[in-house]
Short mmCIF file of C-alpha atoms (C1' of nucleotides) in Angstrom, two decimals:
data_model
loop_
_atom_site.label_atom_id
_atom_site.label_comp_id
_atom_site.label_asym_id
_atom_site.label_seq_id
_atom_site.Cartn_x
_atom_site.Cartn_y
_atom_site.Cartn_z
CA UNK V 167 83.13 211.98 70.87
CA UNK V 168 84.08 209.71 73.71
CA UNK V 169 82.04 208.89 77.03
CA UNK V 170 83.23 209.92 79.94
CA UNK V 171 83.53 207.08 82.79
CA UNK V 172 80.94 207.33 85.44
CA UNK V 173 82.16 206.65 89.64
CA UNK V 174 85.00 209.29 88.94
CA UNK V 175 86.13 212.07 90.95
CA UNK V 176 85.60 215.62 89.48
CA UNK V 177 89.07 215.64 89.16
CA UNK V 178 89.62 212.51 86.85
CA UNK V 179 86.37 213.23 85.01
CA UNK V 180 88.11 216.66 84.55
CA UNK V 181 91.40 215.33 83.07
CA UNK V 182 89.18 213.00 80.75
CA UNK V 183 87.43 216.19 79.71
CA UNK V 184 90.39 217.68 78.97
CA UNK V 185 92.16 214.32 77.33
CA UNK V 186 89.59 214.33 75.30
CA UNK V 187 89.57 217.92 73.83
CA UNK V 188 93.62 217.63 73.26
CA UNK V 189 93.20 214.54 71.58
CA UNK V 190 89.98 216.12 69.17
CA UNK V 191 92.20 219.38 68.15
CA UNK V 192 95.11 217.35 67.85
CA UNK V 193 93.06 215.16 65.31
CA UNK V 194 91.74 218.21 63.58
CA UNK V 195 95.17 219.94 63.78
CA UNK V 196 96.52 217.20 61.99
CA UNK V 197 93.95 216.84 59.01
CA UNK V 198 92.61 220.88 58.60
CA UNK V 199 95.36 222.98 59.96
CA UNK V 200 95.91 225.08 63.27
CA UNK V 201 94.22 228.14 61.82
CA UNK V 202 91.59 226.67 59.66
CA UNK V 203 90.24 224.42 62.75
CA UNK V 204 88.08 226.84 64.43
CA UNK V 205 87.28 226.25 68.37
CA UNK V 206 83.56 225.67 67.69
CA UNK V 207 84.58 222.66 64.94
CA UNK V 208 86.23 221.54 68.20
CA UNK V 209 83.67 221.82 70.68
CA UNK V 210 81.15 220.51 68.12
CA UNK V 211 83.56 217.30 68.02
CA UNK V 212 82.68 216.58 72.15
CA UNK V 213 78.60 218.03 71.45
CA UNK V 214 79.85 221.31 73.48
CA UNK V 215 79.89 224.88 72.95
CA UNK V 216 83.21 227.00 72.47
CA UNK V 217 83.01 228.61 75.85
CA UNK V 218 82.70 225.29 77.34
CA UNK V 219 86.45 224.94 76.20
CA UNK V 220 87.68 228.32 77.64
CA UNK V 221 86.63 225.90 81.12
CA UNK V 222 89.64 223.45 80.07
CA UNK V 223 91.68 225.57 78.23
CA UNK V 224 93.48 229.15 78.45
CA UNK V 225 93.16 230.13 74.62
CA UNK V 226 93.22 228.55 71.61
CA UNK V 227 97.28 228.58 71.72
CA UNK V 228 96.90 226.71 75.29
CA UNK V 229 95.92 223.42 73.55
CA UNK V 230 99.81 223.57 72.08
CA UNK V 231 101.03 223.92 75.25
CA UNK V 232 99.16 221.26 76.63
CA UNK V 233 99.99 219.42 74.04
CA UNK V 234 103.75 219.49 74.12
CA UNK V 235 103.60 218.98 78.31
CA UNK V 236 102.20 215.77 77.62
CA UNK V 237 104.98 214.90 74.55
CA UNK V 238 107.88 216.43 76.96
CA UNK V 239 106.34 214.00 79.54
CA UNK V 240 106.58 210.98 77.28
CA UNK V 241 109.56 211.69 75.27
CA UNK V 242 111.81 212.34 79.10
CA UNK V 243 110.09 209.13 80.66
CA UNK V 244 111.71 207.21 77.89
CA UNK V 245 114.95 208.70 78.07
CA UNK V 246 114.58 208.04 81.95
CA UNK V 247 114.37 204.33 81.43
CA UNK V 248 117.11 204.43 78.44
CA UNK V 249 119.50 206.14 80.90
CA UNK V 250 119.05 203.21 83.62
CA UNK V 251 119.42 200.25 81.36
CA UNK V 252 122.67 198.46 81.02
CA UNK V 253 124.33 198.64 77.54
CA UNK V 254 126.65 200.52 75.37
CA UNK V 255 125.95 204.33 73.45
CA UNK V 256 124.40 202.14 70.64
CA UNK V 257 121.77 199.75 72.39
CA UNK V 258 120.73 202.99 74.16
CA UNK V 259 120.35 204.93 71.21
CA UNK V 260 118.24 201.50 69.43
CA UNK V 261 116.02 201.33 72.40
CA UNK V 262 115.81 205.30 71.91
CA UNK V 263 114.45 204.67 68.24
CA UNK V 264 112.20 202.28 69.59
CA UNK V 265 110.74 203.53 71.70
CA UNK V 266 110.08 206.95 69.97
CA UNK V 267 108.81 205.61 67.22
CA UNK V 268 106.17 204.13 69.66
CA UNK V 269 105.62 207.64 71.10
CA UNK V 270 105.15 209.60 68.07
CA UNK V 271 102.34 207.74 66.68
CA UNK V 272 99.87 208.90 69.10
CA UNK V 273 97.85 211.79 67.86
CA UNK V 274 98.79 214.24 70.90
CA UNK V 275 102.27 213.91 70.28
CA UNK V 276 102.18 213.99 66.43
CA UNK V 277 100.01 217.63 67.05
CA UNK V 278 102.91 218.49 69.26
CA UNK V 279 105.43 217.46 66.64
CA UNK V 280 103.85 219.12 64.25
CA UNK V 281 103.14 222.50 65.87
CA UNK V 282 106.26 223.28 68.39
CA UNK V 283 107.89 226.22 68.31
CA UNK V 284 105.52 227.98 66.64
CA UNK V 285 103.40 229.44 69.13
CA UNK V 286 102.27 233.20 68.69
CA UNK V 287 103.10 234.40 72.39
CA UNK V 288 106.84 234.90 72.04
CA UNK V 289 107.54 233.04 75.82
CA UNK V 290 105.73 230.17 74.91
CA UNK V 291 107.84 229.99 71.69
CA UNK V 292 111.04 230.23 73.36
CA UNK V 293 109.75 227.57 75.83
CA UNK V 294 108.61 225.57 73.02
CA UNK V 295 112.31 225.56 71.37
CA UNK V 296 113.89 225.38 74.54
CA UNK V 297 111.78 222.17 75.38
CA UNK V 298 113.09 220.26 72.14
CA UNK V 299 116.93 221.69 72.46
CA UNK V 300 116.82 219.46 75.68
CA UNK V 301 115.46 216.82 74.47
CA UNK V 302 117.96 217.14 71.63
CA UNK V 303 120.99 217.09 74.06
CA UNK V 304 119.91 214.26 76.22
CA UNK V 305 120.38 211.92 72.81
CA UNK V 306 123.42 213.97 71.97
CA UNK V 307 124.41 212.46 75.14
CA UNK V 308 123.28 209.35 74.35
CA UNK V 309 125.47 209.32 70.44
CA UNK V 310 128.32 210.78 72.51
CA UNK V 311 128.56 207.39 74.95
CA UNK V 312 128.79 205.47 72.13
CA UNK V 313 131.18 207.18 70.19
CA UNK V 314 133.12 206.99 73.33
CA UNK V 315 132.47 203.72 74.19
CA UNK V 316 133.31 202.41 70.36
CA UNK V 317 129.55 201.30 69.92
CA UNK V 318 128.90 204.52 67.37
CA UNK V 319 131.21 205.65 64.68
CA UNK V 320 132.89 208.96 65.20
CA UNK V 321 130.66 211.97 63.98
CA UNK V 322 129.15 215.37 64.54
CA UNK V 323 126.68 214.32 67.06
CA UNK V 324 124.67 217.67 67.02
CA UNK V 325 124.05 216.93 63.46
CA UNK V 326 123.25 213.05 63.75
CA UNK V 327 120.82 213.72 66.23
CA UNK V 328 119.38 216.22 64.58
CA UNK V 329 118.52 214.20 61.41
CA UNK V 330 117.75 211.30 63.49
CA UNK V 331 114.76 213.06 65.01
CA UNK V 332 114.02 214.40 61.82
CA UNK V 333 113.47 211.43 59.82
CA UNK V 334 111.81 210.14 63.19
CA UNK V 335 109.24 213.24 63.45
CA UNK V 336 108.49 212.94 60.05
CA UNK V 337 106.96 209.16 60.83
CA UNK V 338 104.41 211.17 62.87
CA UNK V 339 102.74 213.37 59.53
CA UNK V 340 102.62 210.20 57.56
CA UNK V 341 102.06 207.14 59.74
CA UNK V 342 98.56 205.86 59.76
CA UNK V 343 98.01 202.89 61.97
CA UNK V 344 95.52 201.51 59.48
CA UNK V 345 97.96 202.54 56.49
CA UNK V 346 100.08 200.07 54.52
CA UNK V 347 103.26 200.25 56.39
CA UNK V 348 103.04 198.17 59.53
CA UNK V 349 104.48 199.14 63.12
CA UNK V 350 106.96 196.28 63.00
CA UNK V 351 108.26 196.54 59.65
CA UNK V 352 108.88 200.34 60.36
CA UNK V 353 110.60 199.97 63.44
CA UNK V 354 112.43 197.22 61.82
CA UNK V 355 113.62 198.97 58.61
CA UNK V 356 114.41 202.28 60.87
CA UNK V 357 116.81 200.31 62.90
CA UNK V 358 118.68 198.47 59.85
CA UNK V 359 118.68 201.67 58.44
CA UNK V 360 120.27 203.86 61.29
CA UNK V 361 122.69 201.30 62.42
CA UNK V 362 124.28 199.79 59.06
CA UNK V 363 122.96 203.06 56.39
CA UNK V 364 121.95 201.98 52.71
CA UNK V 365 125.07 200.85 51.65
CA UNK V 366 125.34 196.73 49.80
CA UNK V 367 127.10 194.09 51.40
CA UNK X 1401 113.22 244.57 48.95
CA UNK X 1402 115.99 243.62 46.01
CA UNK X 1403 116.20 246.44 43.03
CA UNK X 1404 114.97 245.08 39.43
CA UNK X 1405 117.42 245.55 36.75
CA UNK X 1406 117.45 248.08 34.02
CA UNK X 1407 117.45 246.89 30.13
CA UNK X 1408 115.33 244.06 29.77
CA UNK X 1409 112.18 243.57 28.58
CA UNK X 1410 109.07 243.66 30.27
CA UNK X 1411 108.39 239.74 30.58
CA UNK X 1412 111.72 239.76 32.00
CA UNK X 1413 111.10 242.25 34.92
CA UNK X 1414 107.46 240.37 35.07
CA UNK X 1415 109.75 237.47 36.10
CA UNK X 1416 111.89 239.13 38.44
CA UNK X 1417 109.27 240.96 40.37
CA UNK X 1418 107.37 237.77 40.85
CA UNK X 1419 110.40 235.81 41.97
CA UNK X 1420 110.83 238.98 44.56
CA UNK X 1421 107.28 238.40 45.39
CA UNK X 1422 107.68 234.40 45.81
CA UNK X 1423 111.66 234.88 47.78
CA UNK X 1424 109.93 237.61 50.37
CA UNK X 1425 106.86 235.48 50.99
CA UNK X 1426 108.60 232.53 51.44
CA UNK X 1427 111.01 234.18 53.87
CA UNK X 1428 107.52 235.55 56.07
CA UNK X 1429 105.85 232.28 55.45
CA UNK X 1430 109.53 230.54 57.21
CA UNK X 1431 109.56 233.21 59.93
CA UNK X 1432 105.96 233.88 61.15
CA UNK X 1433 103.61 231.60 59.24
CA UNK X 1434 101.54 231.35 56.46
CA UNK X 1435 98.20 232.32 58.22
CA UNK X 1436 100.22 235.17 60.43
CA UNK X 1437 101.86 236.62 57.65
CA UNK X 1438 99.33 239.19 55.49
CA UNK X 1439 99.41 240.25 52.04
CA UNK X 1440 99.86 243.37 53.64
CA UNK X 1441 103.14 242.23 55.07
CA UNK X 1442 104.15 240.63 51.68
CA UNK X 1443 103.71 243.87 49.59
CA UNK X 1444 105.45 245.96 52.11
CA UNK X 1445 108.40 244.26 51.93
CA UNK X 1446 108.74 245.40 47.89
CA UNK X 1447 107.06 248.76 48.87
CA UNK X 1448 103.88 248.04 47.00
CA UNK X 1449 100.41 247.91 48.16
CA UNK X 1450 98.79 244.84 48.18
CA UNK X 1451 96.37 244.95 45.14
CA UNK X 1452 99.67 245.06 43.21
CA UNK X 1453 100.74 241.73 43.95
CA UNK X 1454 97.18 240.35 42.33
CA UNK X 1455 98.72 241.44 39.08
CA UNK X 1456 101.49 239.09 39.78
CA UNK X 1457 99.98 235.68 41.75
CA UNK X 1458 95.97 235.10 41.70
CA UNK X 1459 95.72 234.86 45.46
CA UNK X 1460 97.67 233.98 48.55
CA UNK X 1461 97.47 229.79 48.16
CA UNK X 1462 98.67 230.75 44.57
CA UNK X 1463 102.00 232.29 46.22
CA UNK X 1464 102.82 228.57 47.61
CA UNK X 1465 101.73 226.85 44.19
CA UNK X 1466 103.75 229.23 42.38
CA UNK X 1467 106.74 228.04 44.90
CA UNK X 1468 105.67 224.17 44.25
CA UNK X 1469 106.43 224.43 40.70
CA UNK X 1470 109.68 225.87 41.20
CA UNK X 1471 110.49 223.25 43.63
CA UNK X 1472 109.33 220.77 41.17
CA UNK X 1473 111.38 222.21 38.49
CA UNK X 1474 114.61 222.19 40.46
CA UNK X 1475 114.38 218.69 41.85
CA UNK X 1476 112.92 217.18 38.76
CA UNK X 1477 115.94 218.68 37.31
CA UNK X 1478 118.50 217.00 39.46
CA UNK X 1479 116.88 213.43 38.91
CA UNK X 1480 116.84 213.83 35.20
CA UNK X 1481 120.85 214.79 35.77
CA UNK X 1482 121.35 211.73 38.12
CA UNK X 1483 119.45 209.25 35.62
CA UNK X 1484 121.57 210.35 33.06
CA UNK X 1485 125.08 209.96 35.02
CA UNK X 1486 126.93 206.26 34.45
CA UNK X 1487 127.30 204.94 37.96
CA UNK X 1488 125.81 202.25 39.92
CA UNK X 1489 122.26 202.93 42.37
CA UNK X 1490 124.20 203.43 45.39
CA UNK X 1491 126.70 206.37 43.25
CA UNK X 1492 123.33 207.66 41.66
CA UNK X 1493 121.23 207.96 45.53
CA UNK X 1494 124.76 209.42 46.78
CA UNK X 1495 124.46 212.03 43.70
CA UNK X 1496 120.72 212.81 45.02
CA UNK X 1497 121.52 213.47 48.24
CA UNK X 1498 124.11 215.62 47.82
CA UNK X 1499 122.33 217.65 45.28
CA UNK X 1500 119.09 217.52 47.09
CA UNK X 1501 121.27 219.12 50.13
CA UNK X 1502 122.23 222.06 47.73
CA UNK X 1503 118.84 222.66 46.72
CA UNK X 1504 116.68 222.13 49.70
CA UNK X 1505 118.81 225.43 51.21
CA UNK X 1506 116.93 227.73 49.11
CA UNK X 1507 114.30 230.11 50.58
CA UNK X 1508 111.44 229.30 48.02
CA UNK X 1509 112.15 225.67 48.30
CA UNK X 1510 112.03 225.31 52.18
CA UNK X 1511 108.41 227.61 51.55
CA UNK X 1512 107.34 224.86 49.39
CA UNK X 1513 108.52 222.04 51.85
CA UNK X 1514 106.88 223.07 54.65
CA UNK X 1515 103.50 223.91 53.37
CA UNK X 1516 102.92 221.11 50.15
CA UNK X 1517 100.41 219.52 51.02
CA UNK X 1518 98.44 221.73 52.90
CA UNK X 1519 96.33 223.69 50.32
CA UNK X 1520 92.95 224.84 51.04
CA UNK X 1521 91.36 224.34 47.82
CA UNK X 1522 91.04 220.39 47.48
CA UNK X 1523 92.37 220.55 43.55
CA UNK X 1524 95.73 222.35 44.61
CA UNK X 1525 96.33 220.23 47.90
CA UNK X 1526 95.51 216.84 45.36
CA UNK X 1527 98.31 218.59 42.77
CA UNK X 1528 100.42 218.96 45.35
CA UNK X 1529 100.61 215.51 47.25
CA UNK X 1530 100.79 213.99 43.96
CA UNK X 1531 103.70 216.12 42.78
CA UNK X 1532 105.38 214.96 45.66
CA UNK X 1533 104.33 211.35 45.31
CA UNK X 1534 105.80 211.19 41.71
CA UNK X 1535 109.00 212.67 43.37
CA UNK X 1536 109.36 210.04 45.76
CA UNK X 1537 108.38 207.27 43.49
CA UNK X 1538 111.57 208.24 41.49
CA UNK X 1539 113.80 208.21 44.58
CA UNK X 1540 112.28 204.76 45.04
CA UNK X 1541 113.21 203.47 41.65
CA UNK X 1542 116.80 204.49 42.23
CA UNK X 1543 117.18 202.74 45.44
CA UNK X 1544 115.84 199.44 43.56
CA UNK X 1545 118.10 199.97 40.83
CA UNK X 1546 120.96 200.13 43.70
CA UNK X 1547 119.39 196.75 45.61
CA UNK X 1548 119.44 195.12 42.44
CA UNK X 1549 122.72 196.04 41.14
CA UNK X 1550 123.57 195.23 45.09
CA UNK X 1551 125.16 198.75 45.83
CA UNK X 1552 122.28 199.32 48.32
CA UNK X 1553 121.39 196.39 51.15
CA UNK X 1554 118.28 194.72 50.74
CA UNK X 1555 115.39 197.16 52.13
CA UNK X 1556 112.12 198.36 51.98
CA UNK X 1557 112.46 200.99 49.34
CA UNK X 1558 109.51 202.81 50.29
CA UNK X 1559 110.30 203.17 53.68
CA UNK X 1560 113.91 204.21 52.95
CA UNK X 1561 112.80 206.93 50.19
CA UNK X 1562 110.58 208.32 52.87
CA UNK X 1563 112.98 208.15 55.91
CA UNK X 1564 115.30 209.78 53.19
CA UNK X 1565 112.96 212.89 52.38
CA UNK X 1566 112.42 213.39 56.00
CA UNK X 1567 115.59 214.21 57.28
CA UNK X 1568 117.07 215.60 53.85
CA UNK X 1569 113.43 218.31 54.01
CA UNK X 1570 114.23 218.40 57.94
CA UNK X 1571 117.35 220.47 56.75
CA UNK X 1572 115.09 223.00 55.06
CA UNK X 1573 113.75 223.99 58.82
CA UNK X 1574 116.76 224.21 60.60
CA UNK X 1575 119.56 225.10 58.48
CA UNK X 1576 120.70 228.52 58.21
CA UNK X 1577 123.34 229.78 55.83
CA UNK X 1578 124.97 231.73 58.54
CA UNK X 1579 124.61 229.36 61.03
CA UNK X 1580 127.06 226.97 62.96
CA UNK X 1581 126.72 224.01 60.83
CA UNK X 1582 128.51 224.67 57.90
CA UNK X 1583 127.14 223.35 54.17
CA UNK X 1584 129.87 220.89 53.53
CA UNK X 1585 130.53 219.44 56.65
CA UNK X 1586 126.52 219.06 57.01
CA UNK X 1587 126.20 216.99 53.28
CA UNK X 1588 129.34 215.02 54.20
CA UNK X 1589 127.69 214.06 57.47
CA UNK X 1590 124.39 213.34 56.22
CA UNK X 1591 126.10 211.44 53.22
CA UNK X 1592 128.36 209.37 55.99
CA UNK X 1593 125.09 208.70 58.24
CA UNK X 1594 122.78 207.59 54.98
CA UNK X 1595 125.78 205.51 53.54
CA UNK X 1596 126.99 203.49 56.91
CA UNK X 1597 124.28 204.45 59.79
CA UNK X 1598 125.55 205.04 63.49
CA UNK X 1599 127.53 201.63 64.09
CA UNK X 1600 130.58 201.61 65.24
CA UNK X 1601 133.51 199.69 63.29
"C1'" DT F 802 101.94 261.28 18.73
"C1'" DA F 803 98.18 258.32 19.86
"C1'" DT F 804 96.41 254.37 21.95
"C1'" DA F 805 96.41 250.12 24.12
"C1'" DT F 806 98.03 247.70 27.85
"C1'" DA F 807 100.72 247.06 31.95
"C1'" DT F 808 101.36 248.56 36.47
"C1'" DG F 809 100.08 250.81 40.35
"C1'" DT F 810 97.02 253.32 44.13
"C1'" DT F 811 93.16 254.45 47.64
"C1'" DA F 812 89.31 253.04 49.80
"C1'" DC F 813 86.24 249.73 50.71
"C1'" DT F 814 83.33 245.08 51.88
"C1'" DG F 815 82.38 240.76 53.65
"C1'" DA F 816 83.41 236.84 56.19
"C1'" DA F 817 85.54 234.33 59.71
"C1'" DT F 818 86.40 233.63 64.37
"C1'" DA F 819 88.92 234.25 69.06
"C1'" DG F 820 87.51 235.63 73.14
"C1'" DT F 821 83.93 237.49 76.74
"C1'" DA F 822 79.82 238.97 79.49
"C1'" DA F 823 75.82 237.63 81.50
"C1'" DC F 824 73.04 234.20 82.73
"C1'" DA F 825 71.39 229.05 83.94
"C1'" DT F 826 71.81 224.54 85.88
"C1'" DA F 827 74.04 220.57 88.08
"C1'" DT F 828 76.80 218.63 91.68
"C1'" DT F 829 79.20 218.29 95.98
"C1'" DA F 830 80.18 219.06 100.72
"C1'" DT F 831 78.64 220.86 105.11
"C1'" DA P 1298 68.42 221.39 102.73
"C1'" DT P 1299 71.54 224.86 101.32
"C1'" DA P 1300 75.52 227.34 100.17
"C1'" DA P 1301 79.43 227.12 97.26
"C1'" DT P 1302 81.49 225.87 93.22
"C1'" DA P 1303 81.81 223.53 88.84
"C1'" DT P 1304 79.98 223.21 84.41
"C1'" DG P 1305 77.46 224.76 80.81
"C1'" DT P 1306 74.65 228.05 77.48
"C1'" DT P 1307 73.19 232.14 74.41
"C1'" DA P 1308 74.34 236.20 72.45
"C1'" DC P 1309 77.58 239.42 71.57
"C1'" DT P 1310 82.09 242.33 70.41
"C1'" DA P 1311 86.14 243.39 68.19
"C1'" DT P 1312 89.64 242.46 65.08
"C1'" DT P 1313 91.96 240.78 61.25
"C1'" DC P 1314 92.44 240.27 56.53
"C1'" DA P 1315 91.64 238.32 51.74
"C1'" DG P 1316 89.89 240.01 47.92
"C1'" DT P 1317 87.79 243.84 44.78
"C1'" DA P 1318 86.04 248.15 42.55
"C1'" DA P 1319 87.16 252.34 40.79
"C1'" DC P 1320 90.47 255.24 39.53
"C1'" DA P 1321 95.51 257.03 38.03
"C1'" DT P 1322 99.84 256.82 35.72
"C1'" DA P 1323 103.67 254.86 33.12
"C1'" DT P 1324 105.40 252.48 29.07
"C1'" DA P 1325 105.73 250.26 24.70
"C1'" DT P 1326 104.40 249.95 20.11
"C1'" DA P 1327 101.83 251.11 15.77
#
DNA sequence: TATATATGTTACTGAATAGTAACATATTAT
DNA sequence: ATAATATGTTACTATTCAGTAACATATATA
C-alpha cells in the first residue's frame, strides 16, 4: 500500500504498479505460502480488485516469473562487476558473498529464492532451473580461478558452490532487517567463516 | 507401493503401513508439492482409497507432523550420541556433521525439512519452529563448548549454527542417491569446507 | 463360533479460489 | 472535442480437493 508518484509517464507509473504488486505477493509469499495467498489477499494489499492484477500480470504463476527476472537481473549485474575487478579467484568470490548477501535480503529476491523451480507449467520450471544452473557455473568459474590461481584450496567446486549458495539462500527465509542479527555482523561472520571454516587457531 | 510383511502383529503392520504412508507422501510432497499433491495421489500410490489413510494420519498437515517427529527423533538421537562421545567441540561438531549428512538423505527427513515451519494451524507451525529452535540451540552449545576448549575460532555461534543448518538441510533438496555426487566424497567435502573454508594455503 | 474392533470402500458435500466475460470510467494523443 | 486505449469494476464459472457419512468385510480374541 504504496503511492504511486504523480508527473510520470504511463509507462513508469506502470512499472511502479507492477513493482508494487511483486513486492506485496512476495511479502505474502514469504509469511502465508504460495497457495494459501489468494490473488484477492493481494489485490486487497494495493485497495484493488483481482482482475485489476490479470492487467499486470499473466496468472498467478507469472508473479514467479517476474519475480526471478528481476533476481536473474541482480544476481548477473553483480557477477558483471565481480568479473571486471582486479584480484585473485578468492577476492572475487568475497566480493561475490558480499554482495549477495546484499541482494538476497530484498523481499523480491527472497520470494524468488524461495519459490524457483517450482513453477507448475513444466517450461517455466525448466527455465526456472536452468536460470540458477547458470548462475551456479558463473561462481564455479569464479572457485575455479582461484583454485588455479592458489587463492582457493583445491576442491570439488560444483559442490562448494553449491553449499555456498545454500547457506547464502538460506539468509533470505530468516533474515529480518529489524531482527537481532545485524547486516554487518552477518556479512562479517559469513566471510570469516567461508574463508578460514570453524576450525581454532 | 512396498509389500507389508507377513507374521507380525497388528501394531506392527499399523507401523509399517503408516511409515509407507509417511515415505510415499514425502516422496510427492519432494516431487510436486505439498498443495499439488492430493490425498488422492497419496493413497494411490499404496492402492488404497483415500478415506483409508484417515485411519492412519488425522489429516494432510498431520502427514508432515507425523514426519517432524521422526525427524526429531533421528537428530535428537545423533546429539545425544555426540554429547556422549569423549572428544573436544571441534571432534564433537565434526561428528554432527557427518552424521547429520547421513541422516538428512532420507526421504521423510528432507519432507520434514522443507515444509517445518510452514503449518497451517498456528499450534503445529509454533511446535514446529520451536522443535527446530531447541535443535539449533544444541548445535549452538557444541560450537561454544569447541570456542571455549579453543578447537573452534572465536565466532558468533548463532550465526555459525544457522549458516551450518543451511547448507547441511540444502543437501536434503539437491542430493540424490543416484546422482553424480557421490555420499562420501559429498560429507568429506562439506566436512573440508566447514573445517578450513575456501582459502588457499 | 460369536462378537468386537480394525480396516477398507463408494459416494458425497462444502469451501476455496484461479481465471473470465461484460461492462464502466479515466486518460492521452490527434 | 473525440476517438482510442488504458485501467478498473461486478458478477460469474469451473475446478479441485479435503474431509465425512454410511456401509462392507476381514481378523483377532474371548
Amino acid at each position: 500500500m504504496q503511492a504511486v508518484g504523480k508527473n510520470k509517464t504511463r509507462e513508469e507509473k506502470r512499472k511502479e504498479k507492477l513493482d508494487i504488486i511483486l513486492r506485496n505477493a512476495s511479502k505474502a509469499f514469504m509469511e502465508k505460502g504460495y497457495y494459501k495467498t489468494s490473488l484477492d489477499d493481494i489485490a486487497q494489499m494495493q485497495n484493488v480488485t483481482k482482475p485489476t492484477l490479470y492487467y499486470y500480470i499473466k496468472n498467478k504463476e507469472d508473479i514467479l516469473v517476474k519475480c526471478e527476472e528481476e533476481a536473474c537481473l541482480r544476481i548477473n549485474g553483480l557477477l558483471d562487476e565481480i568479473i571486471l575487478i582486479n584480484g585473485n579467484g578468492f577476492q572475487k568470490l568475497y566480493q561475490f558473498v558480499q554482495g549477495y548477501i546484499n541482494i538476497v535480503t530484498d523481499d523480491i529476491i527472497r520470494c524468488h529464492v524461495r519459490h524457483r523451480g517450482q513453477m507448475e507449467e513444466e517450461s517455466l520450471k525448466l527455465k526456472s532451473i536452468q536460470n540458477h544452473k547458470d548462475i551456479e557455473a558463473r561462481v564455479r568459474e569464479i572457485i575455479r580461478i582461484g583454485i588455479e590461481d592458489g587463492s582457493i584450496r583445491e576442491c570439488n567446486a560444483t559442490i562448494l558452490a553449491i553449499l555456498l549458495f545454500d547457506s547464502l539462500n538460506g539468509i533470505s527465509s530468516w533474515y529480518k532487517s529489524d531482527g537481532q542479527v545485524k547486516s554487518d555482523e552477518l556479512t562479517e561472520e559469513v566471510l570469516a567463516l567461508v574463508t578460514h571454516g570453524v576450525i581454532g587457531d
